Coordinates of C-alpha atoms in Angstrom, one line a residue:
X1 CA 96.1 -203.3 -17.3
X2 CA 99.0 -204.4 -19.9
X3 CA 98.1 -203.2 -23.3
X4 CA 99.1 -204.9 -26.4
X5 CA 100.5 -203.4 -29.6
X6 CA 97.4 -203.0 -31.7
X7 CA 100.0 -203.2 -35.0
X8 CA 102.9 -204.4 -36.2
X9 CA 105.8 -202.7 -37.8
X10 CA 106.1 -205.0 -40.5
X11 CA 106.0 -208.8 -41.5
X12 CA 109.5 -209.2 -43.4
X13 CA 111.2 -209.0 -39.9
X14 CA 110.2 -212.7 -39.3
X15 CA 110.7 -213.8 -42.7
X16 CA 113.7 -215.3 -44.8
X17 CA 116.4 -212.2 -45.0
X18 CA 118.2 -214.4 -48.0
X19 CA 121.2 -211.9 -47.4
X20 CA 123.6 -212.3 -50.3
X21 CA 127.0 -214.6 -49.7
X22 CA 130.3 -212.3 -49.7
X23 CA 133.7 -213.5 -51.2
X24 CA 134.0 -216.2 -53.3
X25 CA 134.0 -219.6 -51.8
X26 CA 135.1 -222.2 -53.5
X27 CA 133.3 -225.3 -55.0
X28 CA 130.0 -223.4 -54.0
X29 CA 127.5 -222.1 -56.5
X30 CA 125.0 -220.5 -53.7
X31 CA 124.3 -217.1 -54.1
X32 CA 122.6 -216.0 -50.9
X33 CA 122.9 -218.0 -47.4
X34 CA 121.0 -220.8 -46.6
X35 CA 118.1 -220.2 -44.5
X36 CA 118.7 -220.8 -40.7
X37 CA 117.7 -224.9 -39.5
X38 CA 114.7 -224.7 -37.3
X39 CA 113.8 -221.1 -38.4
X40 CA 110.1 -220.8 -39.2
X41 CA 108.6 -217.2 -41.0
X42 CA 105.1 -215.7 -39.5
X43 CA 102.5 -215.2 -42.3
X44 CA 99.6 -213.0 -41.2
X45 CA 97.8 -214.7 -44.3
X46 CA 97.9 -218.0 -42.6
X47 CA 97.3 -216.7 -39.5
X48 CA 94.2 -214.9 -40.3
X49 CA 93.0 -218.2 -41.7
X50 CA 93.5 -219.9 -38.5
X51 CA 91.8 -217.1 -36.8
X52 CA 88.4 -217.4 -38.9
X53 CA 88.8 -221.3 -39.2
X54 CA 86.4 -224.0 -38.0
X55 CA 88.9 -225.6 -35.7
X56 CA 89.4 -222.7 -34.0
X57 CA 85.9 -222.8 -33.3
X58 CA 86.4 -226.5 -32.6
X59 CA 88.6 -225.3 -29.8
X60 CA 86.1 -222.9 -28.4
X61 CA 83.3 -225.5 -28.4
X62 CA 86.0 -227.6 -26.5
X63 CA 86.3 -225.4 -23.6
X64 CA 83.6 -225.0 -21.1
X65 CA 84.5 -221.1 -20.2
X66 CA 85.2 -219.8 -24.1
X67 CA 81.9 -221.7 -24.4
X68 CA 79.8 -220.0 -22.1
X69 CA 81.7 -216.8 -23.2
X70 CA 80.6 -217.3 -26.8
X71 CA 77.3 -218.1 -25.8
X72 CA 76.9 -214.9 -23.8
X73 CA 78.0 -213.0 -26.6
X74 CA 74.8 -214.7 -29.4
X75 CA 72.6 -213.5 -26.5
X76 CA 73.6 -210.4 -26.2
X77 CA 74.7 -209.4 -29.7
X78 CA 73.3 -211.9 -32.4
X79 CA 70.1 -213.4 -30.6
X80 CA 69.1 -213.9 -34.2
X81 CA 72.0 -216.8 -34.3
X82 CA 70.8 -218.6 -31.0
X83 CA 68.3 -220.7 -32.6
X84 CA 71.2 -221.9 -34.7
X85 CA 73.6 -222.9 -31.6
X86 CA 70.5 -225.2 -30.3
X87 CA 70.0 -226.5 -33.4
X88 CA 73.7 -227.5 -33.7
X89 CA 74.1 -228.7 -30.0
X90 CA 70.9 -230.9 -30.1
X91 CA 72.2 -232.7 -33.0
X92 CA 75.8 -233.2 -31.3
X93 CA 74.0 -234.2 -28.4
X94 CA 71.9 -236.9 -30.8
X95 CA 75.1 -238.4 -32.4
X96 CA 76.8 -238.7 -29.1
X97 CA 73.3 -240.6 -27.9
X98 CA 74.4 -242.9 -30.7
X99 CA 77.6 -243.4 -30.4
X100 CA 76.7 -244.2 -26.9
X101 CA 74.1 -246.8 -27.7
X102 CA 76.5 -248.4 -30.2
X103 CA 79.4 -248.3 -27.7
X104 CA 76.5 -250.2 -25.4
X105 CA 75.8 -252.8 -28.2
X106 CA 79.5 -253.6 -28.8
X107 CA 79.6 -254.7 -24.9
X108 CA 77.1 -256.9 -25.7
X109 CA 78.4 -260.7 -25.0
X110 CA 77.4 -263.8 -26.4
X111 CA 76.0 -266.2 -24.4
X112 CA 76.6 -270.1 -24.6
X113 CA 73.4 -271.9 -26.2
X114 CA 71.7 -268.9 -27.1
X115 CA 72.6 -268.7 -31.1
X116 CA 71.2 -265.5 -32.1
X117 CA 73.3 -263.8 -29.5
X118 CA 77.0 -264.6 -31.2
X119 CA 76.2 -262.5 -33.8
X120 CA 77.3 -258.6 -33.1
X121 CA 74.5 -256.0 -33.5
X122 CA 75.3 -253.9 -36.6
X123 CA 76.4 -250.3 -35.4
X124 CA 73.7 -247.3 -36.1
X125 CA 74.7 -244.8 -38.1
X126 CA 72.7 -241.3 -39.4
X127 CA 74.1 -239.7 -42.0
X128 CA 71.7 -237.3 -42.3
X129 CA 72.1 -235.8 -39.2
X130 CA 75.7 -235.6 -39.5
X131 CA 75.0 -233.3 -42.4
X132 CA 72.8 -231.1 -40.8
X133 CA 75.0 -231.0 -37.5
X134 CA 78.5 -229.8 -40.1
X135 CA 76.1 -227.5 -42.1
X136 CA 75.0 -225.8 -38.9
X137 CA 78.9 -225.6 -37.8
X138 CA 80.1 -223.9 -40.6
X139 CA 76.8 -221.4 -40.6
X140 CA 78.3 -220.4 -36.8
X141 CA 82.0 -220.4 -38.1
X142 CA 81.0 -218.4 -41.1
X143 CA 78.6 -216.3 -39.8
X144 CA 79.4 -215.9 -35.6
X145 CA 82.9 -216.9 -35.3
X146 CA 83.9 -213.2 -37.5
X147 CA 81.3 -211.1 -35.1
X148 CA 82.7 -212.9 -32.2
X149 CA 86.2 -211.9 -32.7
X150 CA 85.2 -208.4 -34.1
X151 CA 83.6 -207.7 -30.0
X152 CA 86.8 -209.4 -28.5
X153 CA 89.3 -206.9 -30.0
X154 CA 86.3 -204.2 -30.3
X155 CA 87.4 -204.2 -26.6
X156 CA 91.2 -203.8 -26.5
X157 CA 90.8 -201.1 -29.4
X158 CA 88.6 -199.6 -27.4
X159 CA 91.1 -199.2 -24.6
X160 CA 94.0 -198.4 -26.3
X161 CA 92.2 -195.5 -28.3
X162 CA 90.9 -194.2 -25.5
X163 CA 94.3 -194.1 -23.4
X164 CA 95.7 -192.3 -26.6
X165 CA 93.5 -190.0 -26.7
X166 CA 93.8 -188.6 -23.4
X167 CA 97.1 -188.8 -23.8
X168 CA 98.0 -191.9 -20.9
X169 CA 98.9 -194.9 -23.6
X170 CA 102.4 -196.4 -22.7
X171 CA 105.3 -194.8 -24.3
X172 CA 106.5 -197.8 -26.1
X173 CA 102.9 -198.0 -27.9
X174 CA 102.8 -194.0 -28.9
X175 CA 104.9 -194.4 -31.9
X176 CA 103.0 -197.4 -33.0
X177 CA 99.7 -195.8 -32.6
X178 CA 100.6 -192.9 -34.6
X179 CA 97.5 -192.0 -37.0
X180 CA 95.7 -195.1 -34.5
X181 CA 92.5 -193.3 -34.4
X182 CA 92.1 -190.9 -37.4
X183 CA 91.1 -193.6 -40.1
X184 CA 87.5 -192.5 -41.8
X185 CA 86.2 -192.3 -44.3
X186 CA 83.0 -191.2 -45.5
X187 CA 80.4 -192.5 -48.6
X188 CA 77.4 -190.9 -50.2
X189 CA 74.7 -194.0 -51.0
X190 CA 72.5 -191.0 -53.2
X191 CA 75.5 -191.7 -55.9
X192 CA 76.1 -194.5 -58.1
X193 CA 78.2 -197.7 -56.2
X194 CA 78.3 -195.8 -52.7
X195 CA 81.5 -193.7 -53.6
X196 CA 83.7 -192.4 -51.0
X197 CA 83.4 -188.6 -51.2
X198 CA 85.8 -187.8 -47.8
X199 CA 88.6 -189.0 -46.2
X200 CA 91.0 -188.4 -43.4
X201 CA 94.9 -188.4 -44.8
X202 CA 95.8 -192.1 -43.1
X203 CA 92.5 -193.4 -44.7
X204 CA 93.8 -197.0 -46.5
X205 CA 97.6 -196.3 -45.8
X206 CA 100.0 -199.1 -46.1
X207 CA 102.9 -200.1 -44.7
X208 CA 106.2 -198.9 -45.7
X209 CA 107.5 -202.4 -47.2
X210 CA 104.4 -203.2 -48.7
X211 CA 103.5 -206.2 -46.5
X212 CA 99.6 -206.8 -45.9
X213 CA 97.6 -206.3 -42.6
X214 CA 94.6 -206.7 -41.1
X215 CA 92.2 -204.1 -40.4
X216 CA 88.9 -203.6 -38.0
X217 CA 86.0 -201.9 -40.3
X218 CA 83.3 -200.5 -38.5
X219 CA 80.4 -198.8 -41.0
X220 CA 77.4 -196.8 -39.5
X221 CA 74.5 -195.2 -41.7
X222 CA 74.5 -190.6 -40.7
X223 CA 70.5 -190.0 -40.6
X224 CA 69.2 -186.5 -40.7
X225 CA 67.2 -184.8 -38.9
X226 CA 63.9 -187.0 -40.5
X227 CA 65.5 -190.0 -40.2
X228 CA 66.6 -190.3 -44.1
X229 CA 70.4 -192.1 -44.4
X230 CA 72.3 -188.8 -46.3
X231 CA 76.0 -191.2 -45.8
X232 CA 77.8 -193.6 -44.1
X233 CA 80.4 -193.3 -41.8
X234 CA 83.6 -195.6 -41.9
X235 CA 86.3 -196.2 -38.8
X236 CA 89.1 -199.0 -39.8
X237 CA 92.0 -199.9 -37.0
X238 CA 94.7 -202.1 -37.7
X239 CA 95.1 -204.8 -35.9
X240 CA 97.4 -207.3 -37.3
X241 CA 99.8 -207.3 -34.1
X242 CA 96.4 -208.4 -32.2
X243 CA 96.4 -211.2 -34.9
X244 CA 99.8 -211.6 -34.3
X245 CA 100.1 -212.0 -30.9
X246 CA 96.7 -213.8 -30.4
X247 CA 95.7 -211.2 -27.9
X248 CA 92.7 -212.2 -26.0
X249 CA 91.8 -215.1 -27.7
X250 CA 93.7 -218.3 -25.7
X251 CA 91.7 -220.6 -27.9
X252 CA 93.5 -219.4 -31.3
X253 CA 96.8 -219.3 -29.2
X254 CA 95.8 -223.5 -28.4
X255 CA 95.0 -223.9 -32.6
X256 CA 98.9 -222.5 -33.3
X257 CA 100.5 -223.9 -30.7
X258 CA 99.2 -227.5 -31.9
X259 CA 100.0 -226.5 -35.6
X260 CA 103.3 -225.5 -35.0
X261 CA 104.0 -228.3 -32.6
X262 CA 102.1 -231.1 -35.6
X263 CA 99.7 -232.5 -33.3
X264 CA 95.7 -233.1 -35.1
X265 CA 93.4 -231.1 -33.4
X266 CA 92.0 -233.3 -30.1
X267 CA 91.6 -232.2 -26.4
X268 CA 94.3 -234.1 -24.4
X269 CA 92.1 -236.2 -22.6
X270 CA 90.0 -236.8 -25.5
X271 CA 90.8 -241.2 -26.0
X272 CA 90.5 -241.5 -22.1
X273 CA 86.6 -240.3 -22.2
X274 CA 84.2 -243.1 -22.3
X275 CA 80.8 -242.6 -24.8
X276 CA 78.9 -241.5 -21.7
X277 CA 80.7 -239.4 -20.2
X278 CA 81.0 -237.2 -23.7
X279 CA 77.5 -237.7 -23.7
X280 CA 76.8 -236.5 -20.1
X281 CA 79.2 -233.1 -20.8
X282 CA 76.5 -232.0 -23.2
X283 CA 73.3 -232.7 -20.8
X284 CA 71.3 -229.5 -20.0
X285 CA 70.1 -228.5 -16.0
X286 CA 66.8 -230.5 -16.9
X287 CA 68.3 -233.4 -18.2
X288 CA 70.6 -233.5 -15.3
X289 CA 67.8 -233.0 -12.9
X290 CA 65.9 -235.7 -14.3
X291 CA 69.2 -238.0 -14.5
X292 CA 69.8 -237.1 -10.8
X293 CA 65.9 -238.4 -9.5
X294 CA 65.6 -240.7 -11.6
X295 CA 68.9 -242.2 -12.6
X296 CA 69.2 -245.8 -11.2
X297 CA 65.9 -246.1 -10.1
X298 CA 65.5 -249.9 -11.3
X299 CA 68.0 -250.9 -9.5
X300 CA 66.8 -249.5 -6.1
X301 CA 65.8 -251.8 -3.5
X302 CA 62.9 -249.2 -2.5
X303 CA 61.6 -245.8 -3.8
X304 CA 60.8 -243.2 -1.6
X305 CA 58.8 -240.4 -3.7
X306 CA 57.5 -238.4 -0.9
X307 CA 60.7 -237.9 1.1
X308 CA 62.3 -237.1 -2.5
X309 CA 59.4 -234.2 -3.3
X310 CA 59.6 -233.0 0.2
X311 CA 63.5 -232.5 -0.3
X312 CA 63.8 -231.0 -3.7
X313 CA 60.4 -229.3 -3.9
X314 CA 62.3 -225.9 -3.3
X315 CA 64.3 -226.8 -6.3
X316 CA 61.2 -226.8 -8.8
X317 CA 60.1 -223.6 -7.9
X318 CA 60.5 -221.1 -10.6
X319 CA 63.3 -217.8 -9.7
X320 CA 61.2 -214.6 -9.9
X321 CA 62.6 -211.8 -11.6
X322 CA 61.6 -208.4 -10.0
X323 CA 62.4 -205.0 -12.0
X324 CA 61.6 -202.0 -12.8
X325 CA 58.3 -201.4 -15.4
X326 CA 60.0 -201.8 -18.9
X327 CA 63.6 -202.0 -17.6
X328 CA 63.8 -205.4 -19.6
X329 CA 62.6 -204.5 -22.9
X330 CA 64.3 -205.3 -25.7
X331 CA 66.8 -207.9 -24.2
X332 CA 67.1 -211.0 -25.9
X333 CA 65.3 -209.8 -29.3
X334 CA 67.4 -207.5 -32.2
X335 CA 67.2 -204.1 -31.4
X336 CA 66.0 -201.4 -34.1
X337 CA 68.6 -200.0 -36.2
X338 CA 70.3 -196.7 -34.8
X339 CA 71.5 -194.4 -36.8
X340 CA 75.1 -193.6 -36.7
X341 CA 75.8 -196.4 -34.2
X342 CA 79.5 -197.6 -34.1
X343 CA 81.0 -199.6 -31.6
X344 CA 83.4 -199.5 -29.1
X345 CA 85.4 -196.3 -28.4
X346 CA 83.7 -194.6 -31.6
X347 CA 80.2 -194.6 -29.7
X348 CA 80.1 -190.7 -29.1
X349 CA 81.0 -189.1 -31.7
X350 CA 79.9 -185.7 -34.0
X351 CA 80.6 -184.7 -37.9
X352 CA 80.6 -180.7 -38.0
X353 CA 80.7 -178.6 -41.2
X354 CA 84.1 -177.1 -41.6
X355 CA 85.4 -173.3 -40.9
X356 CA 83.8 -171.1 -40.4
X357 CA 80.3 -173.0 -40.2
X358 CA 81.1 -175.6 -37.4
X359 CA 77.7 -176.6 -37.7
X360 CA 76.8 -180.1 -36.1
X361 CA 75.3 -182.0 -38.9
X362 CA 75.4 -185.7 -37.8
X363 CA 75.8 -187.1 -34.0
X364 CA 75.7 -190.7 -32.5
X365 CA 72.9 -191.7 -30.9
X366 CA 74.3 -191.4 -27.5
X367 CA 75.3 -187.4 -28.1
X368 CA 72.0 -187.3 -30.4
X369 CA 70.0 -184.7 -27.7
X370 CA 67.0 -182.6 -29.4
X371 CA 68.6 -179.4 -31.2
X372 CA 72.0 -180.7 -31.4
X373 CA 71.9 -181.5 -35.0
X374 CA 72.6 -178.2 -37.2
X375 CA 73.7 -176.2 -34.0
X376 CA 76.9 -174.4 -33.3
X377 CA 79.5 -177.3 -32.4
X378 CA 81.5 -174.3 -30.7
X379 CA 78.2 -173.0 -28.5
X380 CA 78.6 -176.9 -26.6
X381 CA 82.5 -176.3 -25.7
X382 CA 82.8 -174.5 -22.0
X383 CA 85.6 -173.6 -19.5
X384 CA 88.5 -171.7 -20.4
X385 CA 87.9 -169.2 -23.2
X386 CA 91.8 -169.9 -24.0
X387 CA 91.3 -173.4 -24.9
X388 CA 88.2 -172.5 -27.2
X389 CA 90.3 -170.1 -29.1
X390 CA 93.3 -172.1 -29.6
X391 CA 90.6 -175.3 -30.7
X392 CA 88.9 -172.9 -32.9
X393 CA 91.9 -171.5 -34.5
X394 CA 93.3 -175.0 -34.9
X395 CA 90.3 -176.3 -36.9
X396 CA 90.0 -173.0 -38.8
X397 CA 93.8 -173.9 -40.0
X398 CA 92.6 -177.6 -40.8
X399 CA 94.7 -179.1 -38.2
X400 CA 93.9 -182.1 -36.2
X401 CA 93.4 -181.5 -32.9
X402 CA 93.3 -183.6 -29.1
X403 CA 91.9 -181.6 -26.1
X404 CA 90.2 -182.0 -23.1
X405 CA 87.2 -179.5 -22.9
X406 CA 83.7 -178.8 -20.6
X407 CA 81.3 -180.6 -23.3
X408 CA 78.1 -178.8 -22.3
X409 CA 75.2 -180.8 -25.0
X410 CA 72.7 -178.3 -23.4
X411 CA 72.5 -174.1 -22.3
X412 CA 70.9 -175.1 -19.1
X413 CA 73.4 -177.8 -17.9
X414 CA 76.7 -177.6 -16.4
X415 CA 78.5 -180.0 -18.4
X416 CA 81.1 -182.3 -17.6
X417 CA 85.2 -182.8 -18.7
X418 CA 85.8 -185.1 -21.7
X419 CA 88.4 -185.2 -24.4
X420 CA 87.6 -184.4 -27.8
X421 CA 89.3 -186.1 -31.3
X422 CA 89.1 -184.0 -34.3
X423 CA 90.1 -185.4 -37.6
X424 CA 89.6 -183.3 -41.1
X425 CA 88.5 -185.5 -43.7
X426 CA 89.4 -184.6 -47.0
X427 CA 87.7 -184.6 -50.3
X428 CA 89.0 -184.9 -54.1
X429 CA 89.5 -181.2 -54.5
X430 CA 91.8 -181.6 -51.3
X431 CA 89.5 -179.6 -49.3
X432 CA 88.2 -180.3 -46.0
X433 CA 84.8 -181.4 -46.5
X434 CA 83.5 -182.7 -42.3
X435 CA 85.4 -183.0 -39.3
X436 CA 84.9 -186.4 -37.6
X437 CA 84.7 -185.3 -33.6
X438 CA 85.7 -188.5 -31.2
X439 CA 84.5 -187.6 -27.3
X440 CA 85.9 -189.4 -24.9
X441 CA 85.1 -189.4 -21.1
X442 CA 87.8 -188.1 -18.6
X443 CA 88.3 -191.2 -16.2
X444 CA 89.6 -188.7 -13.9
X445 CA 86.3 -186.4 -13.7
X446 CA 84.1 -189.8 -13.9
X447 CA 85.7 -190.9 -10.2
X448 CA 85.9 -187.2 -9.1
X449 CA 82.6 -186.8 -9.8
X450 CA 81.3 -189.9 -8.2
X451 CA 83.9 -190.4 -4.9
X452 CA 81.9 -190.4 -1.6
X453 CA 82.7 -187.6 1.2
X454 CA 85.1 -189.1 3.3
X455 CA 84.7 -189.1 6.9
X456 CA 85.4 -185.9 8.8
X457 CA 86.4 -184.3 12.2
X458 CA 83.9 -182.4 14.2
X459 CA 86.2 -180.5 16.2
X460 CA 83.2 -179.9 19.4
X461 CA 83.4 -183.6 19.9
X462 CA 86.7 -184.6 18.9
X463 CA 84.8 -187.7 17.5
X464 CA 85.2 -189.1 13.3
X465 CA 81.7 -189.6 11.9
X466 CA 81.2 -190.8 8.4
X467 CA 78.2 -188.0 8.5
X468 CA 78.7 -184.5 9.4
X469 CA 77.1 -182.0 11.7
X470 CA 75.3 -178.9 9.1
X471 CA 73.0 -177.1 11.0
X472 CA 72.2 -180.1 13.1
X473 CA 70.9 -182.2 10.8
X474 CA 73.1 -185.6 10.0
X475 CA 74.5 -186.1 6.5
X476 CA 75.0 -189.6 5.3
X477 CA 76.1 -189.6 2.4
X478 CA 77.2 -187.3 -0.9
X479 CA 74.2 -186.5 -3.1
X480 CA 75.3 -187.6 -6.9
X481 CA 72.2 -186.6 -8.3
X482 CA 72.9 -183.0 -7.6
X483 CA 76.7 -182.8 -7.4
X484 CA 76.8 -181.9 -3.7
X485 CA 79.7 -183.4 -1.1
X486 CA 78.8 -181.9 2.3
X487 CA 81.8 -182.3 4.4
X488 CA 81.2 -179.8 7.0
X489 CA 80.2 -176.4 7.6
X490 CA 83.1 -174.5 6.4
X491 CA 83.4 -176.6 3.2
X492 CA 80.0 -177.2 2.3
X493 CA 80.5 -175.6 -1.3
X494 CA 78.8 -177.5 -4.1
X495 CA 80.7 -180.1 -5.8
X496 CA 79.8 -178.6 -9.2
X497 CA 81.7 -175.0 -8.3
X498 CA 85.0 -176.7 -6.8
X499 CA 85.3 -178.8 -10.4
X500 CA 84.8 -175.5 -12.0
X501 CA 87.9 -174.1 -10.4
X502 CA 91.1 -175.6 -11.9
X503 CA 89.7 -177.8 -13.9
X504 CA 89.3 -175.6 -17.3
X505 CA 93.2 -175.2 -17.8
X506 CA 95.4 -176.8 -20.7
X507 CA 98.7 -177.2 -22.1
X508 CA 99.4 -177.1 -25.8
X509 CA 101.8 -179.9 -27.0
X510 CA 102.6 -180.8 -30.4
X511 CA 101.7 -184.7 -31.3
X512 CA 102.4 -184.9 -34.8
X513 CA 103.7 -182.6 -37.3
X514 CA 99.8 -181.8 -38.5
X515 CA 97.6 -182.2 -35.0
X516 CA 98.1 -179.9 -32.1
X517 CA 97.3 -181.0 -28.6
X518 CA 95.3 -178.8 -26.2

């Protein structure tokens, strides 16, 4: 997969240069060139507007896939804002029913000795319900249209910090990812207005030429140990060449393109729909269900109800839903609030005192394992003593540091490979105060760890068999659950001892003139 640039290096580069006029030309009083015909300037301000505007949710309501893929997101994110979409959909669906009967009205022709019929029916109107259909719009463009574009580029972010972080990010996007995932900052709420107490050194940069951009904020409340919010815990990206570039989103790409080219907001085929068919788009599977037995029926010759029941009966007969005990609990209904929860590639993550403490004091709640908080964040790093020295050393100097460890949350486990993010977040004094810790998973282990035993020769028969011969007993398949590829009897070694053996090495390479790579 492609990735885009998550920034941009500036916004002048687009705009009017207004270089200054050389030499003195004659007659002329202009002082700097005109600007070029045709030439139009990029304004993330403008853009940005677009992005969070009401027709660009026009445009998603407009198409049936950025529909359903908006929809899907209220479900599974902001069910509390379902109710909302009904309510806005059922009263699009009632002023389309009247536009529908009026269209049917208009048709109606006079007919010759019949007075009362040359007179047109007057058109229906409900201006009440247009109201409450445009205030429920703007409640989904103000309120769902921001989430919905925070979880599209939640997901490229996501990507790109990961790929950075384990060092396999293109090399035209290194440079412009410098500093891409060190932004925190951290708050105390015990302290008048929430003040930030820590942050890490690219913490609300700016760019060079002092043009504006667009950042990601993701906030989290840190919990201790009796579930009482001590701070909060601040992530910010920049994203403006996501803005820029309209990554992900073809519906804003639609919006500009129509801007830029003049043309009013309108679906091409918009004037050739008739009033029922823009009805019939917006029917529901009942509706249509009802539309498709019943539809017509007056102007059947016959009915035939049995033969109908007989045919679709199958059809009216709920789906069942079998599952595991509990396995759908919670879905479709806000979940309870998590501590520390962030989203997207900041999921796992750790703050630790700093040297020579390297106490855990705050985890996520998908590294949050009994006794983790307050333990040694040192005692959970295995494999090669060489790499724990040279991590240990580097965070005693205050460095930031990238390295692939053996994360092992528990004595009695065996751990597994993962990348590790350390960024030193600084307070007023200029002191270190917590070290923000980013894991990240090691693609590589992940497939290693879950690739079935390929087939093998069993040199008695000469045969290939996708199980192998141990002791005379057949075996299948690879057994995930305990680590185990059994290939045959000479290389039956668990799976666990062969990832031990080369896999604890590293290299130390130099990322940025303050971070150190392990």
């Amino acid at each position: 997969m492609d990735l885009p640039a998550l920034q941009t290096r500036t916004a002048l580069e687009e705009t009017d240069q207004m270089e200054p006029l050389s030499g003195d030309l004659n007659g002329s009083f202009d002082l700097v060139a005109p600007p070029e015909e045709g030439h139009r300037t990029f304004s993330l301000e403008a853009r940005s507007e677009q992005l969070f505007s009401r027709q660009h949710l026009e445009i998603i309501f407009s198409s049936p896939s950025s529909l359903i893929r908006f929809t899907a997101f209220l479900s599974t994110h902001r069910p509390q804002s379902v109710p909302m979409l009904i309510y806005y959909l059922d009263a699009l669906k009632a002023l389309k029913a009247i536009k529908y009967a009026n269209a049917i009205a208009e048709a109606l022709n006079p007919i010759p000795g019949y007075p009362f019929t040359a007179e047109g029916a007057n058109a229906t109107a409900n201006p009440q319900l247009e109201a409450k259909a445009a205030k429920a719009f703007t409640a989904l463009t103000e309120q769902d249209l921001p989430a919905y574009i925070t979880q599209m580029y939640i997901q490229v972010v996501s990507l790109s910090i990961s790929r950075r972080i384990t060092g396999t990010l293109a090399p035209h996007l290194r440079e412009a990812s410098e500093g891409l995932a060190e932004v925190f900052c951290l708050t105390d709420p015990s302290r008048p207005d929430n003040p930030i107490v820590f942050a890490s050194e690219e913490f609300n940069r700016t760019t060079q030429d002092g043009s504006p951009f667009m950042n990601m904020l993701m906030i989290a409340p840190l919990c201790d140990a009796r579930g009482k919010i001590r701070y909060f815990i601040g992530a910010q990206v920049d994203v403006s060449g996501l803005v820029k570039d309209c990554t992900g989103l073809d519906t804003l790409q639609q919006l500009v393109s129509r801007e830029l080219s003049g043309d009013a907001y309108r679906q091409s085929d918009e004037n050739e729909k008739d009033e029922f068919q823009d009805l019939s788009e917006m029917l529901n599977m009942a509706e249509l269900e009802t539309v498709r037995k019943h539809g017509g029926r007056m102007h059947r010759e016959y009915q035939d109800d049995d033969f109908d029941n007989i045919r679709t009966g199958a059809l009216h007969m709920p789906r069942l839903l079998l599952q595991e005990p509990g396995a759908g609990a919670g879905i479709g209904s806000p979940s309870k609030r998590e501590s520390g929860k962030l989203s997207g590639i900041y999921q796992n993550y750790l703050l630790i005192r700093p040297y020579p403490s390297f106490r855990i004091l705050f985890a996520s709640p998908t590294l949050r394992v009994p006794g983790i908080l307050q333990s040694p964040f040192m005692d959970k790093i295995g494999g090669s003593p060489r790499v724990r020295d040279e991590l240990s050393n580097a965070l005693a100097e205050g460095r930031g540091v990238t390295a692939k460890i053996r994360w092992v949350p528990r004595v009695d486990e065996e751990g597994r490979n993962r990348w590790i993010h350390c960024t030193p977040l600084i307070g007023s004094n200029g002191q270190i105060g917590v070290w923000m810790v980013v894991l990240v998973d090691d693609d590589q282990d992940v497939n290693r760890r879950w690739r079935q035993a390929p087939p093998v020769a069993v040199p008695p028969r000469g045969k290939v068999y996708g199980a192998t011969q141990v002791d005379g007993i057949g075996s299948t398949d690879s057994l995930a659950g305990d680590k185990i590829s059994r290939t045959s009897a000479e290389h039956s070694m668990p799976a666990r001892y062969k990832e031990r053996q080369g896999s604890h090495g590293g290299s130390l390479r130099s990322v940025s003139p303050d971070s150190v790579r392990i």
